[in-house]
mmCIF file of C-alpha atoms in Angstrom:
data_model
loop_
_atom_site.group_PDB
_atom_site.id
_atom_site.type_symbol
_atom_site.label_atom_id
_atom_site.label_comp_id
_atom_site.label_asym_id
_atom_site.label_seq_id
_atom_site.Cartn_x
_atom_site.Cartn_y
_atom_site.Cartn_z
ATOM 1 C CA MET A 9 -0.011 0.100 0.229
ATOM 2 C CA LYS A 10 1.533 3.180 -0.612
ATOM 3 C CA ALA A 11 0.927 6.164 1.095
ATOM 4 C CA ASP A 12 1.747 10.075 0.571
ATOM 5 C CA ARG A 13 2.170 9.928 4.706
ATOM 6 C CA LEU A 14 2.104 7.941 8.037
ATOM 7 C CA ILE A 15 0.915 9.540 11.078
ATOM 8 C CA THR A 16 2.051 6.651 14.011
ATOM 9 C CA GLU A 17 2.666 6.378 17.319
ATOM 10 C CA CYS A 18 -0.185 8.387 18.778
ATOM 11 C CA ARG A 19 -3.495 7.537 20.159
ATOM 12 C CA LEU A 20 -6.876 7.831 18.218
ATOM 13 C CA ALA A 21 -9.849 9.109 18.949
ATOM 14 C CA THR A 22 -11.804 8.430 15.820
ATOM 15 C CA MET A 23 -15.119 9.671 16.910
ATOM 16 C CA THR A 24 -17.195 6.411 15.313
ATOM 17 C CA GLU A 25 -20.537 5.024 16.340
ATOM 18 C CA GLY A 26 -20.218 2.091 18.962
ATOM 19 C CA GLY A 27 -17.077 0.413 20.675
ATOM 20 C CA ALA A 28 -14.925 2.144 22.879
ATOM 21 C CA ALA A 29 -15.355 6.265 24.049
ATOM 22 C CA TYR A 30 -14.931 8.232 21.865
ATOM 23 C CA GLY A 31 -13.947 5.422 19.309
ATOM 24 C CA ALA A 32 -10.584 5.193 20.802
ATOM 25 C CA ILE A 33 -7.842 3.170 19.539
ATOM 26 C CA GLU A 34 -4.772 3.801 22.545
ATOM 27 C CA ASP A 35 -1.926 2.821 19.973
ATOM 28 C CA GLY A 36 -2.878 3.597 16.824
ATOM 29 C CA ALA A 37 -1.239 4.542 12.868
ATOM 30 C CA ILE A 38 -2.800 6.615 9.914
ATOM 31 C CA LEU A 39 -1.692 5.876 6.012
ATOM 32 C CA ILE A 40 -3.034 8.967 3.795
ATOM 33 C CA GLN A 41 -2.929 9.255 0.357
ATOM 34 C CA ASP A 42 -4.383 11.877 -1.826
ATOM 35 C CA GLY A 43 -5.651 13.916 1.259
ATOM 36 C CA ARG A 44 -7.306 11.314 2.327
ATOM 37 C CA ILE A 45 -7.397 8.411 4.761
ATOM 38 C CA ILE A 46 -6.839 5.300 3.191
ATOM 39 C CA TRP A 47 -6.025 2.905 6.285
ATOM 40 C CA VAL A 48 -6.648 3.474 9.730
ATOM 41 C CA GLY A 49 -6.592 1.482 13.031
ATOM 42 C CA PRO A 50 -4.214 -0.425 15.702
ATOM 43 C CA ARG A 51 -0.492 0.393 14.785
ATOM 44 C CA ALA A 52 0.259 -3.716 15.187
ATOM 45 C CA ASP A 53 -2.492 -4.109 12.075
ATOM 46 C CA LEU A 54 -0.614 -1.398 10.020
ATOM 47 C CA PRO A 55 -0.929 -3.431 6.238
ATOM 48 C CA GLU A 56 2.552 -3.612 4.239
ATOM 49 C CA HIS A 57 2.969 0.141 3.047
ATOM 50 C CA GLU A 58 5.514 2.591 1.374
ATOM 51 C CA ALA A 59 5.419 6.324 3.045
ATOM 52 C CA ALA A 60 6.822 9.040 1.653
ATOM 53 C CA GLN A 61 6.427 11.058 4.957
ATOM 54 C CA ILE A 62 6.359 9.537 8.452
ATOM 55 C CA ASP A 63 5.033 11.500 11.031
ATOM 56 C CA ARG A 64 5.716 10.413 14.843
ATOM 57 C CA LEU A 65 3.418 11.335 17.471
ATOM 58 C CA ASP A 66 4.990 10.388 20.421
ATOM 59 C CA GLY A 67 2.212 9.391 22.367
ATOM 60 C CA SER A 68 -0.317 12.544 21.104
ATOM 61 C CA TRP A 69 -4.090 12.181 21.260
ATOM 62 C CA VAL A 70 -5.233 12.808 17.283
ATOM 63 C CA THR A 71 -9.055 13.566 16.746
ATOM 64 C CA PRO A 72 -10.709 14.366 13.467
ATOM 65 C CA GLY A 73 -10.445 18.040 12.928
ATOM 66 C CA LEU A 74 -12.678 19.969 14.829
ATOM 67 C CA VAL A 75 -16.022 21.295 12.750
ATOM 68 C CA ASP A 76 -17.375 24.817 13.895
ATOM 69 C CA CYS A 77 -20.771 24.391 12.014
ATOM 70 C CA HIS A 78 -22.366 28.010 13.204
ATOM 71 C CA THR A 79 -20.058 31.155 12.484
ATOM 72 C CA HIS A 80 -21.272 34.808 11.671
ATOM 73 C CA LEU A 81 -16.943 35.144 11.136
ATOM 74 C CA VAL A 82 -17.334 37.682 8.457
ATOM 75 C CA PHE A 83 -18.832 41.075 9.462
ATOM 76 C CA GLY A 84 -17.255 44.907 9.946
ATOM 77 C CA GLY A 85 -16.526 46.642 13.235
ATOM 78 C CA ASN A 86 -17.581 45.284 16.671
ATOM 79 C CA ARG A 87 -20.490 45.931 19.162
ATOM 80 C CA SER A 88 -18.064 45.961 22.675
ATOM 81 C CA GLY A 89 -20.640 48.832 23.644
ATOM 82 C CA GLU A 90 -23.609 46.772 23.295
ATOM 83 C CA PHE A 91 -22.193 44.341 25.618
ATOM 84 C CA GLU A 92 -21.312 47.199 28.296
ATOM 85 C CA GLN A 93 -25.276 47.851 27.466
ATOM 86 C CA ARG A 94 -26.492 44.498 28.639
ATOM 87 C CA LEU A 95 -23.877 44.573 31.544
ATOM 88 C CA ASN A 96 -25.998 47.766 32.298
ATOM 89 C CA GLY A 97 -29.434 46.250 32.241
ATOM 90 C CA ALA A 98 -30.510 46.571 28.250
ATOM 91 C CA THR A 99 -32.074 43.262 26.704
ATOM 92 C CA TYR A 100 -30.905 41.958 23.381
ATOM 93 C CA GLU A 101 -34.357 43.388 22.335
ATOM 94 C CA GLU A 102 -34.027 46.273 23.601
ATOM 95 C CA ILE A 103 -31.144 47.137 21.838
ATOM 96 C CA ALA A 104 -32.810 45.751 18.956
ATOM 97 C CA ARG A 105 -35.652 48.061 18.598
ATOM 98 C CA ALA A 106 -33.383 50.903 19.369
ATOM 99 C CA GLY A 107 -31.523 50.408 16.209
ATOM 100 C CA GLY A 108 -28.420 48.539 17.371
ATOM 101 C CA GLY A 109 -27.570 44.854 17.285
ATOM 102 C CA ILE A 110 -27.593 42.980 13.865
ATOM 103 C CA VAL A 111 -28.364 46.740 12.243
ATOM 104 C CA SER A 112 -25.325 48.299 13.792
ATOM 105 C CA SER A 113 -23.486 45.166 11.842
ATOM 106 C CA MET A 114 -25.096 45.790 9.059
ATOM 107 C CA THR A 115 -23.637 49.424 8.674
ATOM 108 C CA ALA A 116 -19.966 48.742 9.153
ATOM 109 C CA THR A 117 -20.494 45.334 7.470
ATOM 110 C CA ARG A 118 -21.657 47.343 3.985
ATOM 111 C CA ALA A 119 -19.023 50.242 4.602
ATOM 112 C CA ALA A 120 -16.040 47.954 4.353
ATOM 113 C CA SER A 121 -14.325 46.718 1.557
ATOM 114 C CA GLU A 122 -14.087 43.037 0.642
ATOM 115 C CA ASP A 123 -10.127 42.956 1.853
ATOM 116 C CA GLU A 124 -10.765 44.648 4.665
ATOM 117 C CA LEU A 125 -13.782 42.021 5.993
ATOM 118 C CA TYR A 126 -11.281 39.199 4.714
ATOM 119 C CA ALA A 127 -8.551 40.524 6.745
ATOM 120 C CA SER A 128 -10.363 40.741 10.028
ATOM 121 C CA ALA A 129 -12.227 38.007 9.366
ATOM 122 C CA VAL A 130 -8.893 35.805 8.842
ATOM 123 C CA ALA A 131 -7.589 37.393 12.732
ATOM 124 C CA ARG A 132 -11.071 35.859 14.507
ATOM 125 C CA LEU A 133 -10.339 32.566 12.755
ATOM 126 C CA GLU A 134 -6.801 32.400 14.171
ATOM 127 C CA GLY A 135 -8.606 31.695 17.287
ATOM 128 C CA LEU A 136 -10.586 29.157 15.775
ATOM 129 C CA LYS A 137 -7.548 27.258 14.121
ATOM 130 C CA ALA A 138 -5.516 27.540 17.489
ATOM 131 C CA THR A 139 -8.335 25.587 19.325
ATOM 132 C CA GLY A 140 -8.269 22.601 16.318
ATOM 133 C CA VAL A 141 -11.009 23.537 13.676
ATOM 134 C CA THR A 142 -10.246 22.526 10.290
ATOM 135 C CA THR A 143 -13.925 23.746 9.364
ATOM 136 C CA VAL A 144 -15.775 26.178 9.469
ATOM 137 C CA GLU A 145 -19.043 27.347 8.481
ATOM 138 C CA VAL A 146 -19.635 31.193 7.683
ATOM 139 C CA LYS A 147 -23.132 32.709 6.970
ATOM 140 C CA SER A 148 -23.618 36.201 5.743
ATOM 141 C CA GLY A 149 -26.631 38.072 7.378
ATOM 142 C CA TYR A 150 -24.827 41.311 8.059
ATOM 143 C CA GLY A 151 -25.252 42.614 4.629
ATOM 144 C CA LEU A 152 -28.756 43.223 4.102
ATOM 145 C CA ASP A 153 -29.009 44.094 0.692
ATOM 146 C CA ARG A 154 -27.548 42.584 -2.704
ATOM 147 C CA ASP A 155 -24.369 43.587 -3.028
ATOM 148 C CA ALA A 156 -23.370 43.641 0.953
ATOM 149 C CA GLU A 157 -24.603 40.322 1.238
ATOM 150 C CA LEU A 158 -22.766 38.993 -1.979
ATOM 151 C CA LYS A 159 -19.650 40.356 -0.507
ATOM 152 C CA MET A 160 -19.856 38.888 2.545
ATOM 153 C CA LEU A 161 -19.740 35.368 0.413
ATOM 154 C CA ARG A 162 -17.441 36.048 -1.469
ATOM 155 C CA VAL A 163 -15.371 36.674 1.589
ATOM 156 C CA ALA A 164 -16.205 33.467 2.579
ATOM 157 C CA ARG A 165 -15.420 31.639 -0.300
ATOM 158 C CA ARG A 166 -11.993 33.230 -0.455
ATOM 159 C CA ILE A 167 -11.199 32.176 3.551
ATOM 160 C CA GLY A 168 -11.774 28.386 2.201
ATOM 161 C CA ARG A 169 -9.155 28.847 -0.331
ATOM 162 C CA GLU A 170 -6.549 31.130 1.228
ATOM 163 C CA ALA A 171 -6.745 30.687 5.264
ATOM 164 C CA GLY A 172 -6.069 26.943 5.741
ATOM 165 C CA VAL A 173 -9.586 25.511 6.457
ATOM 166 C CA ARG A 174 -12.679 24.458 4.728
ATOM 167 C CA VAL A 175 -15.537 26.483 4.403
ATOM 168 C CA ARG A 176 -19.327 26.232 4.117
ATOM 169 C CA THR A 177 -21.449 29.104 3.136
ATOM 170 C CA SER A 178 -24.971 29.898 4.490
ATOM 171 C CA TYR A 179 -26.941 32.508 2.858
ATOM 172 C CA LEU A 180 -29.106 34.185 5.913
ATOM 173 C CA GLY A 181 -30.492 37.124 3.831
ATOM 174 C CA LEU A 182 -33.429 36.757 6.779
ATOM 175 C CA HIS A 183 -31.841 37.959 9.459
ATOM 176 C CA ALA A 184 -33.332 41.282 10.102
ATOM 177 C CA VAL A 185 -35.156 43.835 8.485
ATOM 178 C CA PRO A 186 -32.644 46.447 7.210
ATOM 179 C CA PRO A 187 -33.707 50.063 8.147
ATOM 180 C CA GLU A 188 -34.826 51.220 4.455
ATOM 181 C CA HIS A 189 -37.253 48.916 4.529
ATOM 182 C CA ARG A 190 -38.606 49.109 7.855
ATOM 183 C CA ALA A 191 -41.603 50.757 6.071
ATOM 184 C CA GLU A 192 -42.514 48.543 3.400
ATOM 185 C CA ARG A 193 -41.164 44.907 5.128
ATOM 186 C CA SER A 194 -42.257 42.950 2.633
ATOM 187 C CA ALA A 195 -40.397 43.873 -0.186
ATOM 188 C CA TYR A 196 -37.004 43.429 1.724
ATOM 189 C CA VAL A 197 -38.599 39.786 2.225
ATOM 190 C CA ASP A 198 -39.352 39.600 -1.556
ATOM 191 C CA LEU A 199 -35.813 41.568 -2.551
ATOM 192 C CA ALA A 200 -34.245 38.475 -0.429
ATOM 193 C CA ILE A 201 -36.063 35.484 -1.240
ATOM 194 C CA GLU A 202 -36.217 36.314 -5.126
ATOM 195 C CA ASP A 203 -33.120 38.547 -5.781
ATOM 196 C CA ILE A 204 -30.149 38.053 -3.500
ATOM 197 C CA LEU A 205 -30.779 34.456 -3.015
ATOM 198 C CA PRO A 206 -30.896 33.811 -6.519
ATOM 199 C CA ALA A 207 -28.085 36.029 -7.258
ATOM 200 C CA ALA A 208 -25.576 34.450 -4.752
ATOM 201 C CA GLN A 209 -26.664 30.630 -6.213
ATOM 202 C CA ALA A 210 -25.730 31.527 -9.853
ATOM 203 C CA GLU A 211 -22.371 32.630 -8.523
ATOM 204 C CA GLY A 212 -21.850 29.607 -6.899
ATOM 205 C CA LEU A 213 -21.894 31.018 -3.143
ATOM 206 C CA VAL A 214 -24.096 29.120 -1.195
ATOM 207 C CA ASP A 215 -23.870 25.688 0.367
ATOM 208 C CA ALA A 216 -27.093 26.143 2.784
ATOM 209 C CA VAL A 217 -30.127 28.872 2.979
ATOM 210 C CA ASP A 218 -30.606 30.079 7.017
ATOM 211 C CA ALA A 219 -33.268 32.580 8.250
ATOM 212 C CA TYR A 220 -33.791 33.968 11.786
ATOM 213 C CA CYS A 221 -36.934 33.116 13.341
ATOM 214 C CA GLU A 222 -38.335 34.680 16.233
ATOM 215 C CA PRO A 223 -40.762 37.566 16.512
ATOM 216 C CA ILE A 224 -37.957 40.068 16.570
ATOM 217 C CA ALA A 225 -36.983 38.627 13.125
ATOM 218 C CA PHE A 226 -39.260 36.557 10.967
ATOM 219 C CA SER A 227 -42.131 34.956 11.028
ATOM 220 C CA ASP A 228 -43.039 31.383 10.241
ATOM 221 C CA ALA A 229 -44.722 32.212 6.831
ATOM 222 C CA GLU A 230 -41.725 34.559 5.389
ATOM 223 C CA VAL A 231 -39.373 31.570 6.276
ATOM 224 C CA SER A 232 -41.408 28.963 4.826
ATOM 225 C CA ARG A 233 -41.114 31.316 1.453
ATOM 226 C CA LEU A 234 -37.574 31.359 1.859
ATOM 227 C CA PHE A 235 -37.312 27.676 2.429
ATOM 228 C CA GLU A 236 -39.641 27.249 -0.698
ATOM 229 C CA LYS A 237 -37.228 28.896 -2.551
ATOM 230 C CA ALA A 238 -34.073 27.356 -1.519
ATOM 231 C CA ARG A 239 -35.756 23.880 -2.351
ATOM 232 C CA ALA A 240 -36.519 24.960 -5.697
ATOM 233 C CA LEU A 241 -32.894 25.657 -6.159
ATOM 234 C CA GLY A 242 -31.822 22.252 -4.799
ATOM 235 C CA LEU A 243 -30.474 23.990 -1.369
ATOM 236 C CA PRO A 244 -30.509 22.547 1.947
ATOM 237 C CA VAL A 245 -31.693 25.102 4.669
ATOM 238 C CA LYS A 246 -31.191 25.425 8.258
ATOM 239 C CA LEU A 247 -32.935 27.741 11.014
ATOM 240 C CA HIS A 248 -31.774 29.837 13.983
ATOM 241 C CA ALA A 249 -34.645 28.400 16.148
ATOM 242 C CA ASP A 250 -36.460 29.331 19.435
ATOM 243 C CA GLN A 251 -33.639 31.280 21.052
ATOM 244 C CA LEU A 252 -35.429 33.793 22.715
ATOM 245 C CA SER A 253 -39.106 32.125 22.792
ATOM 246 C CA ASP A 254 -40.646 29.183 21.824
ATOM 247 C CA GLY A 255 -42.192 30.294 18.393
ATOM 248 C CA GLY A 256 -41.925 26.935 16.633
ATOM 249 C CA GLY A 257 -38.744 26.697 14.850
ATOM 250 C CA ALA A 258 -38.100 23.396 15.842
ATOM 251 C CA ALA A 259 -40.927 22.017 13.823
ATOM 252 C CA LEU A 260 -40.573 24.221 11.129
ATOM 253 C CA ALA A 261 -36.936 23.142 10.738
ATOM 254 C CA ALA A 262 -38.115 19.344 10.801
ATOM 255 C CA ARG A 263 -41.101 19.979 8.403
ATOM 256 C CA TYR A 264 -38.316 21.348 5.776
ATOM 257 C CA GLY A 265 -36.079 18.439 6.645
ATOM 258 C CA ALA A 266 -33.494 21.132 7.854
ATOM 259 C CA LEU A 267 -30.083 20.107 8.141
ATOM 260 C CA SER A 268 -30.051 21.683 11.820
ATOM 261 C CA ALA A 269 -31.745 23.757 14.409
ATOM 262 C CA ASP A 270 -29.975 26.153 15.993
ATOM 263 C CA HIS A 271 -30.122 27.518 19.714
ATOM 264 C CA ILE A 272 -33.406 25.617 20.479
ATOM 265 C CA GLU A 273 -33.197 26.781 24.107
ATOM 266 C CA HIS A 274 -37.269 27.551 24.482
ATOM 267 C CA SER A 275 -37.961 24.424 21.746
ATOM 268 C CA SER A 276 -40.982 22.748 23.305
ATOM 269 C CA GLU A 277 -41.371 18.712 23.699
ATOM 270 C CA ALA A 278 -43.443 18.652 20.203
ATOM 271 C CA GLY A 279 -40.920 20.519 17.995
ATOM 272 C CA VAL A 280 -38.100 17.902 19.872
ATOM 273 C CA ARG A 281 -39.625 14.976 19.069
ATOM 274 C CA ALA A 282 -40.637 16.350 15.309
ATOM 275 C CA MET A 283 -36.645 16.852 15.003
ATOM 276 C CA GLY A 284 -35.686 13.339 16.321
ATOM 277 C CA GLU A 285 -38.265 12.236 13.480
ATOM 278 C CA ALA A 286 -36.972 14.309 10.870
ATOM 279 C CA ASP A 287 -32.956 13.489 11.561
ATOM 280 C CA VAL A 288 -32.916 17.147 12.248
ATOM 281 C CA VAL A 289 -29.154 17.873 14.286
ATOM 282 C CA ALA A 290 -29.769 20.108 17.392
ATOM 283 C CA VAL A 291 -26.922 22.644 17.138
ATOM 284 C CA LEU A 292 -25.958 24.100 20.572
ATOM 285 C CA LEU A 293 -24.697 27.585 20.970
ATOM 286 C CA PRO A 294 -23.601 27.988 24.790
ATOM 287 C CA GLY A 295 -21.419 30.863 24.094
ATOM 288 C CA ALA A 296 -24.663 33.027 22.851
ATOM 289 C CA TYR A 297 -26.205 31.356 26.059
ATOM 290 C CA LEU A 298 -23.424 32.662 28.314
ATOM 291 C CA MET A 299 -23.218 36.087 26.824
ATOM 292 C CA LEU A 300 -26.696 36.787 26.834
ATOM 293 C CA ARG A 301 -26.988 35.721 30.553
ATOM 294 C CA GLU A 302 -29.928 33.420 29.394
ATOM 295 C CA THR A 303 -31.979 31.273 32.020
ATOM 296 C CA THR A 304 -33.319 28.666 30.007
ATOM 297 C CA PRO A 305 -30.928 25.833 28.542
ATOM 298 C CA PRO A 306 -31.299 23.724 25.511
ATOM 299 C CA PRO A 307 -33.854 20.812 26.391
ATOM 300 C CA ILE A 308 -31.091 18.673 26.751
ATOM 301 C CA ALA A 309 -32.775 15.782 28.359
ATOM 302 C CA LEU A 310 -35.440 16.253 25.323
ATOM 303 C CA LEU A 311 -33.521 15.855 23.153
ATOM 304 C CA ARG A 312 -31.389 12.670 24.354
ATOM 305 C CA ARG A 313 -35.004 11.245 24.685
ATOM 306 C CA HIS A 314 -35.975 11.828 21.271
ATOM 307 C CA GLY A 315 -32.647 10.510 19.478
ATOM 308 C CA VAL A 316 -31.447 13.777 18.342
ATOM 309 C CA GLU A 317 -28.349 14.536 17.916
ATOM 310 C CA MET A 318 -26.211 17.531 19.332
ATOM 311 C CA ALA A 319 -23.744 19.192 17.352
ATOM 312 C CA VAL A 320 -21.956 22.173 19.466
ATOM 313 C CA ALA A 321 -20.398 25.405 17.437
ATOM 314 C CA THR A 322 -19.195 28.721 18.776
ATOM 315 C CA ASP A 323 -21.743 30.900 16.836
ATOM 316 C CA CYS A 324 -18.947 33.397 16.491
ATOM 317 C CA ASN A 325 -20.138 36.688 16.077
ATOM 318 C CA PRO A 326 -20.448 40.964 17.135
ATOM 319 C CA GLY A 327 -23.225 40.773 19.398
ATOM 320 C CA THR A 328 -23.970 37.806 21.518
ATOM 321 C CA SER A 329 -21.647 35.680 20.944
ATOM 322 C CA PRO A 330 -17.362 37.018 20.238
ATOM 323 C CA VAL A 331 -15.978 33.366 20.782
ATOM 324 C CA ALA A 332 -13.147 32.777 19.070
ATOM 325 C CA SER A 333 -12.110 29.375 20.819
ATOM 326 C CA MET A 334 -13.728 26.275 20.156
ATOM 327 C CA THR A 335 -12.427 24.010 23.234
ATOM 328 C CA ALA A 336 -14.114 27.025 24.925
ATOM 329 C CA ALA A 337 -17.453 26.224 23.277
ATOM 330 C CA LEU A 338 -17.004 22.686 24.557
ATOM 331 C CA THR A 339 -16.275 23.720 28.293
ATOM 332 C CA LEU A 340 -19.313 25.950 27.779
ATOM 333 C CA ALA A 341 -21.380 22.852 26.771
ATOM 334 C CA CYS A 342 -20.364 20.985 29.412
ATOM 335 C CA VAL A 343 -20.706 23.388 32.071
ATOM 336 C CA GLN A 344 -23.847 24.906 31.028
ATOM 337 C CA PHE A 345 -25.817 22.484 29.491
ATOM 338 C CA ARG A 346 -23.986 19.353 31.342
ATOM 339 C CA LEU A 347 -23.212 17.240 28.024
ATOM 340 C CA THR A 348 -20.400 14.818 29.018
ATOM 341 C CA PRO A 349 -17.233 15.558 27.332
ATOM 342 C CA GLU A 350 -17.699 12.662 24.428
ATOM 343 C CA GLU A 351 -21.157 14.239 23.865
ATOM 344 C CA ALA A 352 -19.644 17.431 23.601
ATOM 345 C CA LEU A 353 -16.804 16.253 21.739
ATOM 346 C CA THR A 354 -19.027 14.209 19.295
ATOM 347 C CA GLY A 355 -20.886 17.331 18.866
ATOM 348 C CA ALA A 356 -17.519 18.998 17.480
ATOM 349 C CA THR A 357 -16.945 16.183 14.975
ATOM 350 C CA ARG A 358 -19.074 13.652 13.781
ATOM 351 C CA HIS A 359 -22.599 15.836 14.530
ATOM 352 C CA ALA A 360 -21.145 18.917 13.201
ATOM 353 C CA ALA A 361 -19.691 17.520 10.112
ATOM 354 C CA LYS A 362 -23.813 15.906 9.880
ATOM 355 C CA ALA A 363 -24.875 19.694 10.855
ATOM 356 C CA LEU A 364 -23.558 20.560 7.423
ATOM 357 C CA GLY A 365 -24.228 17.871 5.356
ATOM 358 C CA LEU A 366 -20.395 16.590 5.065
ATOM 359 C CA SER A 367 -20.861 13.297 7.073
ATOM 360 C CA ASP A 368 -19.341 11.246 4.063
ATOM 361 C CA GLU A 369 -16.601 13.655 4.091
ATOM 362 C CA ILE A 370 -15.477 14.831 7.520
ATOM 363 C CA GLY A 371 -16.077 14.562 11.089
ATOM 364 C CA THR A 372 -14.646 11.170 11.859
ATOM 365 C CA LEU A 373 -11.312 9.229 11.339
ATOM 366 C CA GLU A 374 -12.500 6.339 8.700
ATOM 367 C CA VAL A 375 -11.355 5.003 5.317
ATOM 368 C CA GLY A 376 -12.264 7.382 2.566
ATOM 369 C CA LYS A 377 -12.590 10.516 4.549
ATOM 370 C CA ALA A 378 -10.649 13.504 4.119
ATOM 371 C CA ALA A 379 -7.310 13.678 6.434
ATOM 372 C CA ASP A 380 -8.614 16.937 8.576
ATOM 373 C CA LEU A 381 -7.088 15.942 11.523
ATOM 374 C CA ALA A 382 -5.896 17.538 15.096
ATOM 375 C CA VAL A 383 -3.335 16.652 16.865
ATOM 376 C CA TRP A 384 -3.344 17.358 21.027
ATOM 377 C CA ASP A 385 -0.956 17.566 24.078
ATOM 378 C CA VAL A 386 -3.508 15.852 26.214
ATOM 379 C CA THR A 387 -3.572 12.644 28.086
ATOM 380 C CA ARG A 388 -7.128 11.935 27.650
ATOM 381 C CA PRO A 389 -9.919 13.298 24.914
ATOM 382 C CA ALA A 390 -12.095 14.616 27.727
ATOM 383 C CA GLU A 391 -9.146 17.437 28.516
ATOM 384 C CA LEU A 392 -10.510 19.266 25.658
ATOM 385 C CA CYS A 393 -13.475 20.147 27.256
ATOM 386 C CA TYR A 394 -11.566 20.181 30.597
ATOM 387 C CA TRP A 395 -8.693 23.149 30.356
ATOM 388 C CA LEU A 396 -10.497 26.618 29.482
ATOM 389 C CA GLY A 397 -7.452 29.064 27.837
ATOM 390 C CA LYS A 398 -4.617 26.732 27.955
ATOM 391 C CA PRO A 399 -3.012 25.801 24.435
ATOM 392 C CA ILE A 400 -3.233 21.895 24.310
ATOM 393 C CA LEU A 401 -3.190 21.957 20.390
ATOM 394 C CA ASN A 402 -0.027 20.520 18.958
ATOM 395 C CA ALA A 403 -1.053 20.411 15.150
ATOM 396 C CA ARG A 404 -3.442 20.396 12.609
ATOM 397 C CA TYR A 405 -3.560 18.805 9.264
ATOM 398 C CA VAL A 406 -5.823 19.771 6.441
ATOM 399 C CA SER A 407 -6.651 17.158 3.677
ATOM 400 C CA GLY A 408 -3.240 15.114 5.333
ATOM 401 C CA VAL A 409 -1.182 18.412 5.227
ATOM 402 C CA PRO A 410 0.181 20.082 8.107
ATOM 403 C CA VAL A 411 -1.333 23.849 8.183
#
């Protein structure tokens, strides 16, 4: 068996289903050819091979590269001033209704050039990469007009080409109503669905379609129109659902067979049951829960009971989750939501890959999958959820190449 690279003298958390916790192999090896895993298993079972490069990892743990499946990585400016307002008692809704929140980021994003947006996003991305991320989802939604939404998505594609990570893009045109359309809300909904989305799709900028379904954002009927358009264009959907109230978002996501329903702090048991029946992944976003000082956690017991797979992501964004550390998100998911370390790490690998429609490509260490790996200076996988702020990443590989 010929290979470009052999990774050996390591412990593997393959994150495959069944078997040992974390899919662990205590003395493992991986053979990589053309960016893909062609063999993985105990080192004692290595087949005869010729490897052009051998990486000996001195007992380090190797996991699949972490997958941040919900971010708003591309935006202009920041909202540290609103952070101060919230600490002084203002609610997220009050800030949004006063013209802050998403609209504030919209103004800064529209004013920024593509190069400026790229530079600021890549600076934030460094925190994710330093905590093991090899795949990141990037949403639009801070442009809220045709030119700025396409600009954001072009920047996201550029990040995927140049910045050492895989990128999946989500069109989030229904994120907020821009000020110029407040008096004609329906006109903006028409623009977002019938103009901007087709233009983005024609330019090859969209991997999925997202929306924000809340009383302060968009209704079930408006989101349904968007999802029907996405379906007509052959695009999968996902949804910001039930973050601030139970608006039926989980059930709406299930009705359209969404890849994921994200946040879901206020989802009802009926909504969770529908997600389980439709095989919709729940994306948990503990950074936003922390920063908004929420008190109603996602219904973890119901998600377990109804067999809903749980992913974990940073929700990296300028307003409600300025979190640029994937391991911090794992820690918060365990501490705030009571996930086990294995559930949290599964949520940042196998389940996060599924939330992006990439289960066949990434998320586990298996033959045929992309050789996206993270190498850790830890004694057991639970340490990825245990340390808060300690540098524990030794290396990342994307398509079998150290980056």
